[in-house]
Coordinates of C-alpha atoms and ligand atoms in Angstrom, one line a residue:
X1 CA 19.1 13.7 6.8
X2 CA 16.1 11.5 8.3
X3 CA 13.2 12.3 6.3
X4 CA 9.4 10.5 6.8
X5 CA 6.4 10.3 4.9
X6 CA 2.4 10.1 5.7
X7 CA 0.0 7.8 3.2
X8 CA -3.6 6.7 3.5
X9 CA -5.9 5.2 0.6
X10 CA -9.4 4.1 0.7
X11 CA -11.3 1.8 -1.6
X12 CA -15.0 0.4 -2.0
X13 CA -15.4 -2.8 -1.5
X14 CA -17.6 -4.6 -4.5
X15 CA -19.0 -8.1 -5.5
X16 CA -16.4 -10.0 -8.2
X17 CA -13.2 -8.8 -7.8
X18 CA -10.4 -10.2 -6.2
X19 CA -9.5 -9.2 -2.5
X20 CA -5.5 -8.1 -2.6
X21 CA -4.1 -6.6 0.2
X22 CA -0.3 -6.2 0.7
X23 CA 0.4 -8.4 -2.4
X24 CA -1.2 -11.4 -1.1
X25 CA -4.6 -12.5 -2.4
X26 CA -7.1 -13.0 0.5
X27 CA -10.1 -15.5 0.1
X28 CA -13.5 -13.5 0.3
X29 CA -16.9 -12.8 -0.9
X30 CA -15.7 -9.1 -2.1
X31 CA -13.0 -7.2 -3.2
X32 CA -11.6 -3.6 -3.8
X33 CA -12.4 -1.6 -6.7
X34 CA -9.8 0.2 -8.5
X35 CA -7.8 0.7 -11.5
X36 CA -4.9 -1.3 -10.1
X37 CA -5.7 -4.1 -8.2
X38 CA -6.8 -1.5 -5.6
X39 CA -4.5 -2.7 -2.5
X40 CA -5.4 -0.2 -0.3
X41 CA -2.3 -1.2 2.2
X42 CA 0.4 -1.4 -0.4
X43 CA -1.3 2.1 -2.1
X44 CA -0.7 4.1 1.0
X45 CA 2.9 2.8 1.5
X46 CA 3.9 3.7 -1.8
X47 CA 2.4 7.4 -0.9
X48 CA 4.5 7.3 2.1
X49 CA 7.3 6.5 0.3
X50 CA 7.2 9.3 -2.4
X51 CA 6.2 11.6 0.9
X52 CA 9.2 10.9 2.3
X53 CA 11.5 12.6 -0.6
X54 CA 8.8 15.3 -1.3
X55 CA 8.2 13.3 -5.1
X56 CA 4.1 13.9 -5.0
X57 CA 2.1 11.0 -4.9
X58 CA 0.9 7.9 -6.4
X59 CA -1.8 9.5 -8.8
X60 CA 0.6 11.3 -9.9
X61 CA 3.3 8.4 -11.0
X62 CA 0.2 6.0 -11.6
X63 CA -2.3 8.4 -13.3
X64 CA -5.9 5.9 -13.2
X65 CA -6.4 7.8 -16.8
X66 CA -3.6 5.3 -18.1
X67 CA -4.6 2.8 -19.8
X68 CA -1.6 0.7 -20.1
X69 CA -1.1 0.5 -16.1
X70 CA -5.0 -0.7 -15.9
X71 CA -5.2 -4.0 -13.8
X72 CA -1.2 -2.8 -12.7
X73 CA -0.4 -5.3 -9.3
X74 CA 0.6 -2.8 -6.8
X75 CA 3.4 -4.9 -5.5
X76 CA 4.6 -3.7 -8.9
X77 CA 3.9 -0.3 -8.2
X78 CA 6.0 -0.4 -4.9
X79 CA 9.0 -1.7 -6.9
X80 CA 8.8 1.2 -9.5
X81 CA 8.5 3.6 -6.3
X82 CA 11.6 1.5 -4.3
X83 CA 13.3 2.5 -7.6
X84 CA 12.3 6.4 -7.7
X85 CA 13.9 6.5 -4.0
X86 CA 16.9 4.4 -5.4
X87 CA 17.3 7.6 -7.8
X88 CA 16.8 10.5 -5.2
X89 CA 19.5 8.5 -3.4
X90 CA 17.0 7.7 -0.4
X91 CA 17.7 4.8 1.8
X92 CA 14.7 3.5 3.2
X93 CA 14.9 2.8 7.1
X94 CA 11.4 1.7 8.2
X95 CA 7.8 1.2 7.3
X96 CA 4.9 0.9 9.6
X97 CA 1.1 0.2 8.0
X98 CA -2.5 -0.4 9.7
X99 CA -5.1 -1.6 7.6
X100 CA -8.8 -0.7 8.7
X101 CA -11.0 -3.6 7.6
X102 CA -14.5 -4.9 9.4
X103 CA -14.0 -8.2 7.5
X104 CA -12.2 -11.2 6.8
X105 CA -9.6 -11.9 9.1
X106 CA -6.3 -10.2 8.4
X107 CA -3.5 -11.5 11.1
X108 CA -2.8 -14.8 9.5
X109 CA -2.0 -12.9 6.2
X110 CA 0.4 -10.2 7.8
X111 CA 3.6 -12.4 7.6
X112 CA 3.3 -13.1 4.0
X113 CA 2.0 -9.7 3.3
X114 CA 5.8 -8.6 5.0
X115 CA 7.2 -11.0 2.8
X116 CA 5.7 -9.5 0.1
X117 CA 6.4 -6.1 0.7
X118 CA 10.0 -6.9 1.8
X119 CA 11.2 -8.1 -2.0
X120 CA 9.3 -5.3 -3.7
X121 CA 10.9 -3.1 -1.6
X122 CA 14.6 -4.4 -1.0
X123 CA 13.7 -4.0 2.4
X124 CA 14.2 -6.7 5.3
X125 CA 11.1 -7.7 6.9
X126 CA 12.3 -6.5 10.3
X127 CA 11.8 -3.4 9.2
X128 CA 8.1 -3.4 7.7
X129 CA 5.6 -3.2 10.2
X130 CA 1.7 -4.5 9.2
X131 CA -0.9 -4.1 11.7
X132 CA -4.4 -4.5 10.8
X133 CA -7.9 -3.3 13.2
X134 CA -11.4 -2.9 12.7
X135 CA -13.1 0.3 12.9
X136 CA -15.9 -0.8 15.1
X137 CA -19.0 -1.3 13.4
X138 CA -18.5 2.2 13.0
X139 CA -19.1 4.5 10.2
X140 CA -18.8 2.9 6.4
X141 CA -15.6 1.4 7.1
X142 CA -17.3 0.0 9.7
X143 CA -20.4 -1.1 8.2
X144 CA -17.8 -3.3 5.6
X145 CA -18.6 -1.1 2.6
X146 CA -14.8 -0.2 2.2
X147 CA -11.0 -0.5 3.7
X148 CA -8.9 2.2 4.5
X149 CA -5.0 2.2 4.9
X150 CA -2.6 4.6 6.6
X151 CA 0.7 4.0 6.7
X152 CA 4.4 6.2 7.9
X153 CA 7.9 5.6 6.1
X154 CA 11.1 6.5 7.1
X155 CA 14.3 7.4 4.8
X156 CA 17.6 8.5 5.0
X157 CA 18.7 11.0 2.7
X158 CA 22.4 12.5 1.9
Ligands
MG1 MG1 -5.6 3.5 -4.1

């Protein structure tokens, strides 16, 4: 059985923290707040990952009321979800991802972000698709006061 799953996260972007997006840490004047290291593109692959076998979503593995997963990288959080599909016996076939960000420049981070993704994943890079867009100037994506991710995952499933 082919099965696919549907994520999308949104953080506030904030003066002193660190800018992480895909597991790769971006040079810029903000970065997302969050519990984790709040990377918005790797949170809403790991909820299309656990949409994909039906196994809830990351607030429920990664509960921001626990305190020993505070500061928790999320390329560390994709691993422990690679292995939750591992034991429902799920083979992952694909990812696709867009990040929606006014600001800095994303492209020239998308092959290491792939990289990335691919180890914590076990997953070639051929099959992990990053794609990144503004949203226009509009709205509060728009108006750089946050980024928002979406992203699809595909597994197969005995
Ligand atoms: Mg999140």
């Amino acid at each position: 059985m082919t099965r696919c799953g549907i994520g999308y996260d949104a953080h506030r972007l904030v003066a002193g923290r660190k800018l992480v997006l895909g597991g790769v840490e971006i040079p810029h004047s903000l970065g997302l707040e969050g519990h984790s290291d709040a990377d918005v593109l790797s949170h809403a692959i790991a909820d299309a990952l656990l949409g994909a076998i039906g196994e809830r979503d990351i607030g429920h593995h990664f509960p921001n009321t626990d305190e020993s997963i505070r500061g928790i990288s999320s390329i560390a959080i994709l691993e422990r979800v690679a292995e939750v599909l591992r034991r429902h016996g799920a083979e992952l076939v694909n990812v696709d991802a867009t990040l929606i960000a006014e600001a800095p420049k994303i492209a020239p981070h998308i092959p290491a972000m792939r990289e990335k993704i691919s180890s914590a994943l076990q997953l070639a890079p051929e099959r992990i698709s990053i794609k990144a867009t503004t949203n226009e100037g509009l709205g509060t994506i728009g108006r750089g006061e946050g980024m928002c991710a979406m992203a699809v995952a595909s597994v197969e499933q005995p």
